[in-house]
Short mmCIF file of C-alpha atoms in Angstrom, two decimals:
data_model
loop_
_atom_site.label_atom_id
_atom_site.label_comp_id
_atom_site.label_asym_id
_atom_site.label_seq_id
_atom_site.Cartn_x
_atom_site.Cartn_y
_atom_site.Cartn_z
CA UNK W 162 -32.97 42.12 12.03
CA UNK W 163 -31.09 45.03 11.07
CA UNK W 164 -31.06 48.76 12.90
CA UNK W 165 -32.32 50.09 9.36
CA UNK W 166 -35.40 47.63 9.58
CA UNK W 167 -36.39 48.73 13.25
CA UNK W 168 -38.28 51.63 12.55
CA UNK W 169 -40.95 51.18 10.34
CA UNK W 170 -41.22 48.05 12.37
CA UNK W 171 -41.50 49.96 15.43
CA UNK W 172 -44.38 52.52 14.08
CA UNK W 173 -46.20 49.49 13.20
CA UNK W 174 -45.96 47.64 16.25
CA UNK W 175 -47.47 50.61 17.98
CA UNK W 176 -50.50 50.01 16.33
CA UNK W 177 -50.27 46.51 17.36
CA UNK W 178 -50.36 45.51 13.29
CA UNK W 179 -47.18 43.28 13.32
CA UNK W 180 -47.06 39.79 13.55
CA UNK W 181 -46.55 37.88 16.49
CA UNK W 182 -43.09 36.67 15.00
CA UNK W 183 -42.22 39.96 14.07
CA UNK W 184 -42.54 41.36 17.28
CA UNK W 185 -40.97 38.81 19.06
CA UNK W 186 -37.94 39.58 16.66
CA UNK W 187 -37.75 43.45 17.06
CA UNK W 188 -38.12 43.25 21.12
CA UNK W 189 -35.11 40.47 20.55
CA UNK W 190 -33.70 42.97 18.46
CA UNK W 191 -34.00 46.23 21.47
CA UNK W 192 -32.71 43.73 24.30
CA UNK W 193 -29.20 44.08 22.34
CA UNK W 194 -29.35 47.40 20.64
CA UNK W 195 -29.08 50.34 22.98
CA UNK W 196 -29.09 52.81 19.81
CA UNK W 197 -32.12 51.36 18.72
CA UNK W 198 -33.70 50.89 22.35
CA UNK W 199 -33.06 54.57 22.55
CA UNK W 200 -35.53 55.14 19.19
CA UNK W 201 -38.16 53.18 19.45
CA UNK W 202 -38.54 54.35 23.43
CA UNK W 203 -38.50 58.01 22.52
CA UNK W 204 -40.79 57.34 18.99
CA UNK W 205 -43.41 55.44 21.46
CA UNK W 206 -43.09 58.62 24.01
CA UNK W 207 -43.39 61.14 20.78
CA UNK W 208 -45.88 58.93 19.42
CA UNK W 209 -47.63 58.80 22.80
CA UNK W 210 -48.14 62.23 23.83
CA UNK W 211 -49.19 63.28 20.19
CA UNK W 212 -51.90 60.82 19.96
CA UNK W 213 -53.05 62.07 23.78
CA UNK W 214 -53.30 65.65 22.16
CA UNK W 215 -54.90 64.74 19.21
CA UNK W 216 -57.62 63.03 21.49
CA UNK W 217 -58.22 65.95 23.70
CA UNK W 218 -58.62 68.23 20.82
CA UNK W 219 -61.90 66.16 20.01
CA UNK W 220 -62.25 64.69 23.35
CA UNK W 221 -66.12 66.63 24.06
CA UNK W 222 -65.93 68.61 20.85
CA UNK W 223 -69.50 69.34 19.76
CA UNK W 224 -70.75 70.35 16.25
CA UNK W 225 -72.42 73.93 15.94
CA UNK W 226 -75.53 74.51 17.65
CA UNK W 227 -78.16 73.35 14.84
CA UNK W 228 -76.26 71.05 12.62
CA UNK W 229 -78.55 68.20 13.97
CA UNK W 230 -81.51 69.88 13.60
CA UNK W 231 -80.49 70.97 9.83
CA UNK W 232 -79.37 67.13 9.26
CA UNK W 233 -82.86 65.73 11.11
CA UNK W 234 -85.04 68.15 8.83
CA UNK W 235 -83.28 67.35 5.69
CA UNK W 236 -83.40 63.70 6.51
CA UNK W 237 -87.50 64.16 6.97
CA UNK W 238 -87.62 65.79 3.91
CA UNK W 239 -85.54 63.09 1.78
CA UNK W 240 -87.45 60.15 4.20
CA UNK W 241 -91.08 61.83 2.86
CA UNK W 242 -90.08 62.17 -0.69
CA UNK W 243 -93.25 61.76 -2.46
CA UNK W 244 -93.36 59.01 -5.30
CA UNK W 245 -93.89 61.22 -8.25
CA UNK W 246 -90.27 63.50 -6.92
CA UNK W 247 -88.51 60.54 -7.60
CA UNK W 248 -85.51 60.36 -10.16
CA UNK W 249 -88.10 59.38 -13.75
CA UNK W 250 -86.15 56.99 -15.43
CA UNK W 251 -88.28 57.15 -18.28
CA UNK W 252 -86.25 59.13 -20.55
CA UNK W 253 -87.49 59.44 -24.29
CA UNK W 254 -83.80 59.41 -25.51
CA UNK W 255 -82.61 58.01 -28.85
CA UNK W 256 -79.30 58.00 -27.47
CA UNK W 257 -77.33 55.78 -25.08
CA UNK W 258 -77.98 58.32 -21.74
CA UNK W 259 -78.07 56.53 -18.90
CA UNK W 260 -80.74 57.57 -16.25
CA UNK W 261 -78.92 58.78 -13.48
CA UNK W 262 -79.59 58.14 -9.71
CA UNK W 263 -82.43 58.25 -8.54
CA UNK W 264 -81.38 58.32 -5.03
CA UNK W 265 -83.83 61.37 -4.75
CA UNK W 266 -82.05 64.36 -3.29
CA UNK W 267 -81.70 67.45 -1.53
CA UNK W 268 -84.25 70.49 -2.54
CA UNK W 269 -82.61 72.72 0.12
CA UNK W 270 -79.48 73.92 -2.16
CA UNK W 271 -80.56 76.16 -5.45
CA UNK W 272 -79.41 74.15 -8.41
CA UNK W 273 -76.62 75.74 -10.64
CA UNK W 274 -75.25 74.81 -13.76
CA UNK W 275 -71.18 75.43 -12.65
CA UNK W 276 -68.92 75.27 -15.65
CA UNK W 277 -66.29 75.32 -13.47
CA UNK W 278 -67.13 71.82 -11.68
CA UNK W 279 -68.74 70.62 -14.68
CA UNK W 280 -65.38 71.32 -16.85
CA UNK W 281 -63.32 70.05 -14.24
CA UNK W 282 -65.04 66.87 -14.03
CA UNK W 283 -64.66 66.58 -18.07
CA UNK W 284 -60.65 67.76 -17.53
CA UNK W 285 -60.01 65.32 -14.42
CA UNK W 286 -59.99 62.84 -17.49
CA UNK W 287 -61.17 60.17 -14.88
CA UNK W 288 -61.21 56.01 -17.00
CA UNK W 289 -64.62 54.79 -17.15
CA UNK W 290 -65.45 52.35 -14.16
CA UNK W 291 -67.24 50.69 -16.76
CA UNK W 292 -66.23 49.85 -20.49
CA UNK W 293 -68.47 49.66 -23.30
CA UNK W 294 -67.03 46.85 -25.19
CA UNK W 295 -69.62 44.11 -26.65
CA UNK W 296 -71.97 46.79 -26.04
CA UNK W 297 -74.27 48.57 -23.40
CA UNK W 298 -75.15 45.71 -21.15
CA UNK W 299 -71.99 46.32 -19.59
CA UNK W 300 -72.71 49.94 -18.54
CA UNK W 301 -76.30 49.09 -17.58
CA UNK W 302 -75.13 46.56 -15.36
CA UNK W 303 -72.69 48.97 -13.81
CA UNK W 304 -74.96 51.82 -13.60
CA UNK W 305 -77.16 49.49 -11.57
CA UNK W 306 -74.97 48.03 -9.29
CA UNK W 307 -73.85 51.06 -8.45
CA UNK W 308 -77.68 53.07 -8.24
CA UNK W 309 -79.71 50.32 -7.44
CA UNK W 310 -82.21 50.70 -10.09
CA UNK W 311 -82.33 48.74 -13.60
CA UNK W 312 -81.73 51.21 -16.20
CA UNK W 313 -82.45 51.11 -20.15
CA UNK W 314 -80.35 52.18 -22.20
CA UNK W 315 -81.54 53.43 -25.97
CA UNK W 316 -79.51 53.25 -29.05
CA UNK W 317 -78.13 56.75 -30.16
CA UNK W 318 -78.88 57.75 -34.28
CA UNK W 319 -75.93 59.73 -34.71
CA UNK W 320 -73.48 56.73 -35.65
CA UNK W 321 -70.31 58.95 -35.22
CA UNK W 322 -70.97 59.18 -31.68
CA UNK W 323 -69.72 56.31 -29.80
CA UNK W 324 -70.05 55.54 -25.73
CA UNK W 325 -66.76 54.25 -24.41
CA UNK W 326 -67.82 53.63 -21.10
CA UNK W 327 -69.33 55.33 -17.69
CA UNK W 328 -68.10 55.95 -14.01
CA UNK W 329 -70.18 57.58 -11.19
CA UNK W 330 -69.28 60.66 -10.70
CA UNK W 331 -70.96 63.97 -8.63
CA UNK W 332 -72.36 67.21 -9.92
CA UNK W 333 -74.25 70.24 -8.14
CA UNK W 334 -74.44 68.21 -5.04
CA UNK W 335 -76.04 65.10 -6.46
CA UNK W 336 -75.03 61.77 -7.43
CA UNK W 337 -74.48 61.97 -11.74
CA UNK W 338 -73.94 59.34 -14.29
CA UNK W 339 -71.07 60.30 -16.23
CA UNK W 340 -71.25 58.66 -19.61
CA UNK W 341 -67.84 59.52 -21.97
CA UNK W 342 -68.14 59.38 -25.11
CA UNK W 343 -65.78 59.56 -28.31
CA UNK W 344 -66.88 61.71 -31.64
CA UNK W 345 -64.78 61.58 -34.68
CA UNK W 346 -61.51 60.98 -32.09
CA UNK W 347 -62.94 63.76 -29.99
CA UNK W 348 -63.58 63.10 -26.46
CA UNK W 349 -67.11 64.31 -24.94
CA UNK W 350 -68.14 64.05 -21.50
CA UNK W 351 -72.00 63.70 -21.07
CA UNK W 352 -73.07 64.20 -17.20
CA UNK W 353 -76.79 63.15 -15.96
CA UNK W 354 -78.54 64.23 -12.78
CA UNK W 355 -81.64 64.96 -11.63
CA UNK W 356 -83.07 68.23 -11.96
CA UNK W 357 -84.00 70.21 -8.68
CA UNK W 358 -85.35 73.40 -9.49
CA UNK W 359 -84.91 75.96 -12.87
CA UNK W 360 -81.04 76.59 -13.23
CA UNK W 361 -79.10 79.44 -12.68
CA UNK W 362 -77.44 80.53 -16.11
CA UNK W 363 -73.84 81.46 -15.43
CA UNK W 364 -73.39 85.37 -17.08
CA UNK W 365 -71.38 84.10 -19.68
CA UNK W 366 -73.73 81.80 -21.62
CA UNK W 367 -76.07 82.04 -24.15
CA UNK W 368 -79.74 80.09 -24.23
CA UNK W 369 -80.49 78.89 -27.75
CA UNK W 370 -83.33 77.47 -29.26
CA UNK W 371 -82.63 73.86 -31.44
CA UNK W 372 -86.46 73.34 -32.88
CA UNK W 373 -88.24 74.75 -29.84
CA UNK W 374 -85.90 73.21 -27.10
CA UNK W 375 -83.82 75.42 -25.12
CA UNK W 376 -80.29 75.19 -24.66
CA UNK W 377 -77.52 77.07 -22.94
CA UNK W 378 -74.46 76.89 -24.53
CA UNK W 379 -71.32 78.76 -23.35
CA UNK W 380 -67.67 78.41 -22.80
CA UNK W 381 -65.49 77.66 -19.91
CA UNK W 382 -61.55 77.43 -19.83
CA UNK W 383 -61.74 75.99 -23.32
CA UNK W 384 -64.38 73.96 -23.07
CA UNK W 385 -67.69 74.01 -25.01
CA UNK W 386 -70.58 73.31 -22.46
CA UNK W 387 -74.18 72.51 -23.17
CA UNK W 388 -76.91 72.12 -20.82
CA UNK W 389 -80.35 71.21 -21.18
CA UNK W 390 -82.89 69.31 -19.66
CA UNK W 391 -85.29 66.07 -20.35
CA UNK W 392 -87.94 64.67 -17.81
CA UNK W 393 -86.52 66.25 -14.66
CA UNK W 394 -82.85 65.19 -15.83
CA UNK W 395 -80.19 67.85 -16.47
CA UNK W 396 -77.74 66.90 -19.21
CA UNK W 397 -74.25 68.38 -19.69
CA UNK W 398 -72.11 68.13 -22.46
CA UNK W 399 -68.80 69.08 -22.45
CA UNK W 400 -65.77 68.49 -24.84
CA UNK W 401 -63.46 70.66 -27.43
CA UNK W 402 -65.46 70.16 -30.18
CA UNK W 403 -66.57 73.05 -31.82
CA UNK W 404 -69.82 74.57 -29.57
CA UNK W 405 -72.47 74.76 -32.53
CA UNK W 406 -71.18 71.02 -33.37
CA UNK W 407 -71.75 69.85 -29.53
CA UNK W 408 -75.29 71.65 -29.52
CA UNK W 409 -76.14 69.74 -32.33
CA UNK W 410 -74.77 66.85 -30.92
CA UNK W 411 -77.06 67.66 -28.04
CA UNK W 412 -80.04 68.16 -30.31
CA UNK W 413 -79.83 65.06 -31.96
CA UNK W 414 -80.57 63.08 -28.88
CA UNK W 415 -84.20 64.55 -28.79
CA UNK W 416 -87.08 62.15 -28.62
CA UNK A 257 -90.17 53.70 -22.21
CA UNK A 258 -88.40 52.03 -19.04
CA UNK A 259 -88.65 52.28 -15.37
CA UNK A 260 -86.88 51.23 -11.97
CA UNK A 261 -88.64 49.61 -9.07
CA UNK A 262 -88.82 51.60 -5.77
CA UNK A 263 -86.63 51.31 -3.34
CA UNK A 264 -87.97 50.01 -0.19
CA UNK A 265 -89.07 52.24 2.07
CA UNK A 266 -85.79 53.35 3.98
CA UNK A 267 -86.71 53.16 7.59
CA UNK A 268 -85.37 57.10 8.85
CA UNK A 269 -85.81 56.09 12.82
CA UNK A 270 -83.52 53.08 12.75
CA UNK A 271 -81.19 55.51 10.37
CA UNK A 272 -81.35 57.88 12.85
CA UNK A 273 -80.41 55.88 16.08
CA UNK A 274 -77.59 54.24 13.85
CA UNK A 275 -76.25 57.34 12.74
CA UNK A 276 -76.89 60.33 14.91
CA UNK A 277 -74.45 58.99 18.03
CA UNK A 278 -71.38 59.08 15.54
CA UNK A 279 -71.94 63.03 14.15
CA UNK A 280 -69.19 64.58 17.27
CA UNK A 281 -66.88 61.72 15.68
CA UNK A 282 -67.37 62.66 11.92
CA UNK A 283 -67.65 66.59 12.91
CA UNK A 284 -64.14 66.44 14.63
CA UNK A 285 -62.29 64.66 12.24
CA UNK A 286 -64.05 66.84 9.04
CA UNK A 287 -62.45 69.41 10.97
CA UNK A 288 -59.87 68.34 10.95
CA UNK A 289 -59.81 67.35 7.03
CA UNK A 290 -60.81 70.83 5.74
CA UNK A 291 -59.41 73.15 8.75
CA UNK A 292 -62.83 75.14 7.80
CA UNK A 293 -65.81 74.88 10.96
CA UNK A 294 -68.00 75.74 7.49
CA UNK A 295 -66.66 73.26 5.34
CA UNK A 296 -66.45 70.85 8.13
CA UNK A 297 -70.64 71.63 8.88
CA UNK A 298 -71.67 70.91 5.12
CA UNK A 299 -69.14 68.02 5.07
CA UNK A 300 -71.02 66.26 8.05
CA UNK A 301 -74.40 67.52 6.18
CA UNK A 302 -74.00 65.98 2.84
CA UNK A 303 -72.20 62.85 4.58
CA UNK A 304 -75.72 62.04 6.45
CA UNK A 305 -77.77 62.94 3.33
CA UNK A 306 -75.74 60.52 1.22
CA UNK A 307 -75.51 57.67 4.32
CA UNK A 308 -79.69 57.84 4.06
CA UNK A 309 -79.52 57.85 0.30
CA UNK A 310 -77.85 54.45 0.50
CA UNK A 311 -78.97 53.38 3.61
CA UNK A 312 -80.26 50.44 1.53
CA UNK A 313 -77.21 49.40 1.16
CA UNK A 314 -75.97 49.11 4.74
CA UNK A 315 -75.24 45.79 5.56
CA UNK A 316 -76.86 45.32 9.03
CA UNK A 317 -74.56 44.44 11.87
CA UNK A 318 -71.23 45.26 10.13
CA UNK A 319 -69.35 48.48 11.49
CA UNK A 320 -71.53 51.42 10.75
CA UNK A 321 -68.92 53.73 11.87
CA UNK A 322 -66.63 52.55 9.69
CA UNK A 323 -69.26 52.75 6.89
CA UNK A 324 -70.14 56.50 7.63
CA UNK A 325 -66.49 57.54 7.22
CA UNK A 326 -66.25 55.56 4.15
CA UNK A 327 -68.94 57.85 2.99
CA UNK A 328 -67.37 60.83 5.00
CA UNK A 329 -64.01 60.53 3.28
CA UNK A 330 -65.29 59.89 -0.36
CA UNK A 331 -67.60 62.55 -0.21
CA UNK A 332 -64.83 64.82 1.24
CA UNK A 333 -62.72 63.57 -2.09
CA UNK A 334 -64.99 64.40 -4.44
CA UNK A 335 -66.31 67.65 -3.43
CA UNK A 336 -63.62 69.82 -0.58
CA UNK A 337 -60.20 68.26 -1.34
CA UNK A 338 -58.93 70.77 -4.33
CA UNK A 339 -60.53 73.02 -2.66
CA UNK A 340 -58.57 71.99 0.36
CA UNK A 341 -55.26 71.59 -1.28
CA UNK A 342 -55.79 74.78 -3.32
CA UNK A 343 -55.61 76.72 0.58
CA UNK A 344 -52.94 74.41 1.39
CA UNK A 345 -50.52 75.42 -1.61
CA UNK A 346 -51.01 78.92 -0.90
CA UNK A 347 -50.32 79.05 2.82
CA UNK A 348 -48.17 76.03 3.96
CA UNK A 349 -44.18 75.34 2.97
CA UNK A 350 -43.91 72.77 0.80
CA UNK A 351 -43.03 69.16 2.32
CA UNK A 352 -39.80 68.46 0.73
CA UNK A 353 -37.61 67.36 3.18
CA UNK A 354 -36.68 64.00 2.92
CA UNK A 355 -37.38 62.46 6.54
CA UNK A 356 -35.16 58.99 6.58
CA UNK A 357 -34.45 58.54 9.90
CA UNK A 358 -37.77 58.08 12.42
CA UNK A 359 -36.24 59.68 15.17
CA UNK A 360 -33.01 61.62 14.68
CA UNK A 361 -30.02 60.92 17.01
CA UNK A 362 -30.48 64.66 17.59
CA UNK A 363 -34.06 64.17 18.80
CA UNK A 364 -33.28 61.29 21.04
CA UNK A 365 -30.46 63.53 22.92
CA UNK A 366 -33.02 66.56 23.20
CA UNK A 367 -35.68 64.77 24.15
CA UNK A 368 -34.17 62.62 26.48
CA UNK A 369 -32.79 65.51 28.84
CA UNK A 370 -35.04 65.53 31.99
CA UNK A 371 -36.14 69.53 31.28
CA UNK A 372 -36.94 68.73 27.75
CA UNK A 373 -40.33 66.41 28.34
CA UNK A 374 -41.59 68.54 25.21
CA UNK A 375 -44.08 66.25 23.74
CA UNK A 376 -45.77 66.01 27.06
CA UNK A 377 -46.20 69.56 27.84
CA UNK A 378 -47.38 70.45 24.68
CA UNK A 379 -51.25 71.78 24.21
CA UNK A 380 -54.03 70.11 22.56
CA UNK A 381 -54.28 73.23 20.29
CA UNK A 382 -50.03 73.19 19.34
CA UNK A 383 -50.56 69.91 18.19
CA UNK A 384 -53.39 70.44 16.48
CA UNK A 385 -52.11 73.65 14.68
CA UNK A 386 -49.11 71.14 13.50
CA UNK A 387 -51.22 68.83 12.03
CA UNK A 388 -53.18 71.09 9.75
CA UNK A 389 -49.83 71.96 8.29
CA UNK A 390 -49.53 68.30 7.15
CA UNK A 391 -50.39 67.30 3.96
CA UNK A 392 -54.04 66.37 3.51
CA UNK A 393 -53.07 63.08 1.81
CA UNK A 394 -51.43 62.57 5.30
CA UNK A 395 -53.33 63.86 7.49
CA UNK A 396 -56.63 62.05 6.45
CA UNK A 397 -54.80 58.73 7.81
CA UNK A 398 -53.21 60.12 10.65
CA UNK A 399 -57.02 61.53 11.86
CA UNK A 400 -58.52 58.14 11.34
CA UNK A 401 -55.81 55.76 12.88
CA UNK A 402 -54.51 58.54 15.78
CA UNK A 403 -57.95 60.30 16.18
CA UNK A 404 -60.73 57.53 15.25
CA UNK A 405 -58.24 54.63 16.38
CA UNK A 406 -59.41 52.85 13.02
CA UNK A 407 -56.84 49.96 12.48
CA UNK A 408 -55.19 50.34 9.11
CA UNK A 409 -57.65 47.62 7.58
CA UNK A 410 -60.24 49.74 8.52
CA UNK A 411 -58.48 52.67 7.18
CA UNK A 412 -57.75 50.97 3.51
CA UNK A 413 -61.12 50.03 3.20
CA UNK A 414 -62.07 53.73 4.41
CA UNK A 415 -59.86 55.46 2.59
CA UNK A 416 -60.11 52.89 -0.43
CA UNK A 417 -55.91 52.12 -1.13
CA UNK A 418 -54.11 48.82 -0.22
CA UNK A 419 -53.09 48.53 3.29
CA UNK A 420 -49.36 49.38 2.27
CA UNK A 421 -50.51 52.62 1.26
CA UNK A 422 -51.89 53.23 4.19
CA UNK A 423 -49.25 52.28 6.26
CA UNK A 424 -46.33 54.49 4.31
CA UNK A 425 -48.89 57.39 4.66
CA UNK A 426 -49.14 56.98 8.39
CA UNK A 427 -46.12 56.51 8.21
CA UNK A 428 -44.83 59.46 6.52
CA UNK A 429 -47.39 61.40 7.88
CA UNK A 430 -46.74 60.78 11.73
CA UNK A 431 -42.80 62.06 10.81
CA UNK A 432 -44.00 65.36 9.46
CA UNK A 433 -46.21 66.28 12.45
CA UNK A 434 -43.19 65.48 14.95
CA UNK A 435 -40.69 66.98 12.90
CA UNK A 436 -42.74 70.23 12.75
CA UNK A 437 -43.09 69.85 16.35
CA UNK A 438 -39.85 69.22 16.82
CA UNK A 439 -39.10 72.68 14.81
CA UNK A 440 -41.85 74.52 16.87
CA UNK A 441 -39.65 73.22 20.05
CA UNK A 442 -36.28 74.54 18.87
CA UNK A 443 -37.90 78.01 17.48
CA UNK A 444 -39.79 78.57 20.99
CA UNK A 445 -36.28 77.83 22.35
CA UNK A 446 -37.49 74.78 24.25
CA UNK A 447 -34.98 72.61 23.23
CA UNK A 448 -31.78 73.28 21.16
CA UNK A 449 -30.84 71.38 17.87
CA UNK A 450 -27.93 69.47 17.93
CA UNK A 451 -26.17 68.41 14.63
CA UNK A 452 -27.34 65.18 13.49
CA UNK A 453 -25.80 62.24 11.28
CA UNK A 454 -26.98 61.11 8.30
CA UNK A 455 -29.03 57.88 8.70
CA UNK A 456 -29.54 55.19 6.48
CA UNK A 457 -32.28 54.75 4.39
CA UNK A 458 -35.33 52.41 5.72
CA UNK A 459 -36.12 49.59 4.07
CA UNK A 460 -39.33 47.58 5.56
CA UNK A 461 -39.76 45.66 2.54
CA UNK A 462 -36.99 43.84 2.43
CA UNK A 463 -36.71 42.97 6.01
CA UNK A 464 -40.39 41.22 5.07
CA UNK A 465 -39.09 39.58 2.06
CA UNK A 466 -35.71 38.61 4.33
CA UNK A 467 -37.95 37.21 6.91
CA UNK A 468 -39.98 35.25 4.50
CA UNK A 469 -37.16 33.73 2.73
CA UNK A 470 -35.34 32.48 6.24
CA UNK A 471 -38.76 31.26 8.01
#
């Protein structure tokens, strides 16, 4: 063993995470080297005195006065969830939008529609965990897995839309299915979750009506955004395609 | 139309003995994470909301600790860490020093003098200042191994990046909270900075590969 070698040998045999050989090899290794004996006794001490710190700073550390009883409330609330508050995965779609989680969730935080996070979660250009190759068993099987609830998938009408694939990803403080899609070239970000409550309309957006159904439509950084809602699900769609093109994008997956 | 089946009911007493014992652990490292006690409160908050959500899930008698910072960590991912990083570019020097020696020559001399037993007078809250100056990616592996004592299996699987990742991290991580220590020494005039050689570059790897080869 060389001098060079020691030290990332040493940090790791603090944590006890080398092997038996290679710690019988770097205390060979000390017994000769003075320079190195010198190191690894004043890294240990360093390393030593830190950790001791770190510990006390936590060491009877408690979390603000009510945090439990916040946490043990919520948790009643989610445990007592009646059946009909449940995610509906019934969604009369004629479009590939997967029904989102279903994991119920939390009615104590006022729903928003933030273009920000929205937009950002469109811009983090994130791959799909999932790939819709031969089709949309793939997806469904993902979304699944990942939800624990079989989902169905309908076939969208408009044939220029195409769904490349789906990750899980998390909106407005609830789990979301987000389902990417490509139109004409153009990447579009569609984002389910389940709707808690009538949305606050950011300042900056519009609502329009598409044959009776509301939609808010607006811009952020760039992006077109649409919103509207189906069954208790919000939908978002977000991409650079021109915003009267999205909302009628958006229409078109109508029942 | 289509439909899921119901869950099974999700049994909150049993989630609640489980859980509840580990909330000082996951408050004092989110804490730590966001440097924010309000960040740091909704952190633990949604962390138990989404633990019950997928309580289902849970595999009985593995480590539920481990499993709540799983949870803890992603959540803290998705939702606080640009916000995090965002505070972090605006008020903290940027990390570019290269750090290729472990311990300087120059440390070993200071620290080895009998009046300089630095690291072991230091406070709780100096040490915990200098590690909010780390860099989150850092820092979130220094709190779990140094705070949590997670082992750096744990940690991957945690923190969801191969083991190597984890250890060049700690690695890395662990120099940048004793070098700013270090600095905080020399500046209070605790110790005084000697000139230091260069050292030579580290090179785990290919002591492994060495190893392997010979054995």
């Amino acid at each position: 063993m060389e001098c060079r070698e020691v030290e990332r040998l040493a940090d790791l045999s603090l944590d006890g995470e080398v092997s038996a050989g290679e710690q019988a090899e770097l205390e060979a290794h000390l017994m000769r080297c003075a320079e190195c004996r010198a190191r690894t006794t004043t890294l240990r001490w360093m390393h030593d005195s830190i950790r001791a710190k770190l510990q006390d700073s936590v060491d009877g550390l408690e979390p603000p006065a009510g945090l439990k009883d916040r946490i043990c409330t919520e948790l009643r609330v989610e445990g007592g969830a009646a059946p009909g508050t449940a995610w509906r995965a019934a969604l009369p779609l004629s479009m590939a939008l997967a029904v989102v989680a279903i994991l119920s969730w939390s009615r104590s935080h006022a729903p928003s529609l933030d273009p920000e996070e929205t937009v950002d979660r469109h811009t983090q250009n994130m791959m799909p965990e999932v790939r819709a190759r031969g089709g949309e068993q793939e997806v469904q099987r993902y979304i699944q897995k990942q939800l624990g609830h079989p989902v169905e998938l309908p076939q969208p009408d408009d044939r220029n839309l195409r769904l490349v694939g789906a990750r899980v990803s998390h909106l407005d403080n609830a789990d979301a299915v987000h389902l990417l899609y490509d139109h004409r070239g153009a990447r579009i970000s569609v984002f389910a979750n389940p709707k808690r409550g009538n949305m606050a309309m950011p300042a900056s957006f519009s609502r329009r009506l598409v044959e009776g159904r509301p939609y808010l439509v607006g811009s952020h950084r760039g992006y077109n955004v649409v919103a509207t809602e189906r069954d208790d699900v919000v939908y978002r769609f977000v991409s650079d395609v021109d915003g009267a093109e999205l909302v009628r994008i958006a229409a078109s997956v109508q029942p | 139309m289509f439909g899921f089946k119901r869950k099974p009911q999700r049994n909150r007493s049993e989630f609640e003995t489980l859980t509840l014992e580990h909330m000082d652990a996951l408050y004092g490292a989110a804490l730590r994470l966001t440097r924010s006690p309000k960040d740091a409160e909704d952190l633990v908050q949604d962390t138990f909301l989404k633990a019950f959500r997928f309580f289902d899930s849970f595999e009985k008698g593995t480590n539920i600790k481990a499993w709540l910072f799983k949870i803890q960590t992603n959540t803290f991912i998705n939702k606080y860490r640009r916000k995090v990083k965002e505070r972090e570019v605006a008020d903290t020097p940027a990390e570019d020093v290269v750090l290729d020696r472990f311990v300087s020559s120059e440390q070993v001399r200071a620290l080895q003098d009998p009046e300089g037993d630095f690291f072991g007078k230091l406070l709780s809250d100096e040490v915990v200042e200098a590690l909010d100056q780390v860099p989150v990616d850092f820092r979130m592996v220094v709190i779990l191994a140094d705070i949590q004592g997670f082992s750096y299996k744990e940690i991957a699987e945690i923190v969801g990046c191969p083991v190597g990742t984890v250890m060049s991290r700690l690695f890395r991580g662990r120099r940048i909270l004793q070098k700013h220590l270090y600095e905080y020494a020399i500046q209070e005039g605790i110790i005084s900075p000697e000139v230091d050689e260069a050292g030579d570059a580290i090179d785990l790897d290919s002591y492994r590969e060495r190893r392997k080869k010979t054995a």
